[in-house]
Structures are given as structure tokens and as C-alpha cells.
mmCIF file of C-alpha atoms in Angstrom:
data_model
loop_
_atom_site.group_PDB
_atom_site.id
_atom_site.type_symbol
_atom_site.label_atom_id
_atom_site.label_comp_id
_atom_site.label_asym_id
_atom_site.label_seq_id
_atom_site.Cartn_x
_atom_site.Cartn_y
_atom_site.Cartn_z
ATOM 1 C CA UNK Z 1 13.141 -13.168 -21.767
ATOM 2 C CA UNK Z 2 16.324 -11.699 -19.657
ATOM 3 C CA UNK Z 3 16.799 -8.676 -17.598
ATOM 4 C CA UNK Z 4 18.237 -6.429 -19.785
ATOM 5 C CA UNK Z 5 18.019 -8.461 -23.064
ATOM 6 C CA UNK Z 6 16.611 -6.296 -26.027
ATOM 7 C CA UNK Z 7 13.535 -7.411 -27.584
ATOM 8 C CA UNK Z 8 11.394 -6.465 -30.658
ATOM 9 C CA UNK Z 9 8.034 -5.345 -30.399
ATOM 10 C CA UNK Z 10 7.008 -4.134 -33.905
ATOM 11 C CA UNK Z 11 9.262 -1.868 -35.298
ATOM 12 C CA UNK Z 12 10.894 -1.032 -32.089
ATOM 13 C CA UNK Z 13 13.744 -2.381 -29.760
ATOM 14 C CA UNK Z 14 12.673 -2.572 -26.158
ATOM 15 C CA UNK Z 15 14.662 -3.275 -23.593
ATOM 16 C CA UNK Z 16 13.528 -5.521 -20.457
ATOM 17 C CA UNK Z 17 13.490 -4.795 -17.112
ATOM 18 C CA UNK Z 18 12.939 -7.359 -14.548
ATOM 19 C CA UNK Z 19 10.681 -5.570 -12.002
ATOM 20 C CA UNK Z 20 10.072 -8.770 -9.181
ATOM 21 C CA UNK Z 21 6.759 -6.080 -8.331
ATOM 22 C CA UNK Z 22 3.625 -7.634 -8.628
ATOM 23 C CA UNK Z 23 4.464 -11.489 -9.526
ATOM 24 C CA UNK Z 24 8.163 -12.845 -9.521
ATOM 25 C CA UNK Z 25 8.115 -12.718 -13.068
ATOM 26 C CA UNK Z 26 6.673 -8.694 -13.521
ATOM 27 C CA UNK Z 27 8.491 -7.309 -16.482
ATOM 28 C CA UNK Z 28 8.797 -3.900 -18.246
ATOM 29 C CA UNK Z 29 9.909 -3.255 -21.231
ATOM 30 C CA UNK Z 30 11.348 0.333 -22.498
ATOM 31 C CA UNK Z 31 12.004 1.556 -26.203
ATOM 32 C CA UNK Z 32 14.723 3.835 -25.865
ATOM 33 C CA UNK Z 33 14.284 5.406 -29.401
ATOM 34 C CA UNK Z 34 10.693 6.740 -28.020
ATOM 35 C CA UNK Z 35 11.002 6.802 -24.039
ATOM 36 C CA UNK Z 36 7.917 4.622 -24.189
ATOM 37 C CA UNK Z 37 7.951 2.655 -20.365
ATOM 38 C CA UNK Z 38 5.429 -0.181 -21.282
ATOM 39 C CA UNK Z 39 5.152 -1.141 -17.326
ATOM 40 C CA UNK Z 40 2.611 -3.806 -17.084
ATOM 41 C CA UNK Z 41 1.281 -4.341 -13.584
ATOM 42 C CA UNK Z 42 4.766 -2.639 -12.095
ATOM 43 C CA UNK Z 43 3.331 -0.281 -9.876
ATOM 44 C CA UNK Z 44 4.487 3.233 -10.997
ATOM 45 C CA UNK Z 45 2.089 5.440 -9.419
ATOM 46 C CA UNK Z 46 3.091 5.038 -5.997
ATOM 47 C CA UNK Z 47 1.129 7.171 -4.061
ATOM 48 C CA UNK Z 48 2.114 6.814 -0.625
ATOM 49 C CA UNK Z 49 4.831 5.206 1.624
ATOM 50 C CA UNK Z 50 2.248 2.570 3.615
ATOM 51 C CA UNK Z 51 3.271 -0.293 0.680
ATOM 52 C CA UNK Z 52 4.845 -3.700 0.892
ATOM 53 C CA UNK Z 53 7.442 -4.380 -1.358
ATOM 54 C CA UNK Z 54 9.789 -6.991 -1.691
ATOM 55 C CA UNK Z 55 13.674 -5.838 -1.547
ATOM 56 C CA UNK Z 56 14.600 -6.245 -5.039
ATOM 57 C CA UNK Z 57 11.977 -3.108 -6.328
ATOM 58 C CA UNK Z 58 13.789 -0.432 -5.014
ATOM 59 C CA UNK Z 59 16.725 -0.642 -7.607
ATOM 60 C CA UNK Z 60 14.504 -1.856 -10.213
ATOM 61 C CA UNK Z 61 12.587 1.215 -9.158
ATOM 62 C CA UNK Z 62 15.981 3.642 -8.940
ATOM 63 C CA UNK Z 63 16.722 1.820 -12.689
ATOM 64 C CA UNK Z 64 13.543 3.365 -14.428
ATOM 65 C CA UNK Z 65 13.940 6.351 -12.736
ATOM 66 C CA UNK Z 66 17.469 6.830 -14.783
ATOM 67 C CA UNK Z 67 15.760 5.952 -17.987
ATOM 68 C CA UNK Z 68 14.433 9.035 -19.873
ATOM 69 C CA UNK Z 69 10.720 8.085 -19.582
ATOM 70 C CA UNK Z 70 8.439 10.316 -21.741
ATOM 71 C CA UNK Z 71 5.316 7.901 -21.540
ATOM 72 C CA UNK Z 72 4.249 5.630 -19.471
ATOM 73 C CA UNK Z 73 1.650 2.512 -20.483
ATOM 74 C CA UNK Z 74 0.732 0.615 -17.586
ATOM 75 C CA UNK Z 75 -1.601 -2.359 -18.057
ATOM 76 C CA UNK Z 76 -4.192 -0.784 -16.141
ATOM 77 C CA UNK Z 77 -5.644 2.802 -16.166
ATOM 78 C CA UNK Z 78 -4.999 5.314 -18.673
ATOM 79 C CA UNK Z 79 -0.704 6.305 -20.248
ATOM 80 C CA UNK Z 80 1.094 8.652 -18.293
ATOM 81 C CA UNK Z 81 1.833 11.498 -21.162
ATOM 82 C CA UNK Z 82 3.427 14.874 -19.330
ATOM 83 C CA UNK Z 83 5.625 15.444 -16.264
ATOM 84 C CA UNK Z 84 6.730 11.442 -16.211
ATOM 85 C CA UNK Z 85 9.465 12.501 -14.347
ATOM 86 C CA UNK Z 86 7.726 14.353 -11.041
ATOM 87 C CA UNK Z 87 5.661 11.025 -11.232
ATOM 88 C CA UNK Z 88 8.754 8.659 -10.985
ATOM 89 C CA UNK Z 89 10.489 11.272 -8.293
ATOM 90 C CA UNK Z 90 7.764 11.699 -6.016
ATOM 91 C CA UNK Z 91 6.782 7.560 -6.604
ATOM 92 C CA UNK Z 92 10.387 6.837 -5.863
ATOM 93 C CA UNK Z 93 10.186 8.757 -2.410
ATOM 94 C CA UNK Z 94 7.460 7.421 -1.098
ATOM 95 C CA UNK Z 95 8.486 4.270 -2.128
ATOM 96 C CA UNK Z 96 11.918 4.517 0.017
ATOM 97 C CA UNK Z 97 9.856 5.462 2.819
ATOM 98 C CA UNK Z 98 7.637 1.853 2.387
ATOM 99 C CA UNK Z 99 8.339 -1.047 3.657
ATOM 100 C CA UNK Z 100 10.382 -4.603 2.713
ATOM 101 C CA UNK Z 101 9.862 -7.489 3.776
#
């Protein structure tokens, strides 16, 4: 799959989002009709600004932040249901703060 190419996953078109995160090859995939963010192992719970990321996340990161997320499903630990978007702003400015390398 491309970035940006849309995708069905059962009865809904996702879009997908190259996220170069955890592996070169770390997708997520959003359903626009739903504001589902199925994330994967894309950190999105960012908690503090002592990460390493590479270069490329930060727009990837800016990118979901413009989507209207309602949920969250990450491939590890429970959805993110309610107040997605404090979660993405206060992820997003800690993650400015980290560092790339």
C-alpha cells in the first residue's frame, strides 16, 4: 500500500498514512466516514519530550493531528474513546520538543 492511497477494510474506506515511527514501513490507516485512527505501533501517546524520532514523524505527526480523530485503536493497550484531540495536542508538543536524529 501507498501513502495516501484509500483502502477497504470491511465496509469502510481507510485512508493510509505512512508514519516511518516504529519500523520504516509503520502505517496507519484512518476511515474518514467514522474518525476511526487505526494507528498500529505509531506511537500516539507521547508522553514526554525525552524521545528519539526520526525526521519524517513530525509531519506525519502534524498530518493526524489535522484529521478529525474521534477514536483511536492502537495495536497495543486499550482505544482512545474521548478528548482524542487534547491527546494528539499535548502528544504533538512534547513531541516537537524531542529529539531527531
Amino acid at each position: 500500500v501507498q501513502d495516501q492511497e484509500i483502502v477497504q477494510i470491511g465496509d469502510r474506506e481507510c485512508e493510509v498514512i505512512w508514519a516511518c515511527a516504529h519500523s520504516e514501513d509503520s502505517t496507519c490507516y484512518f476511515c474518514y466516514d467514522d474518525g476511526y485512527l487505526f494507528s498500529g505501533d505509531v506511537p500516539i501517546r507521547i508522553y514526554t519530550s525525552d524521545g528519539i524520532y526520526e525526521p519524517a514523524f513530525l509531519p506525519v505527526f502534524e498530518r493526524i493531528c489535522s484529521l478529525d480523530v474521534k477514536e483511536i485503536y492502537p495495536g497495543h493497550g486499550d482505544p482512545i474513546i474521548g478528548d482524542v484531540k487534547h491527546l494528539l495536542d499535548e502528544s504533538y508538543r512534547n513531541l516537537k520538543e524531542s529529539h531527531f536524529v
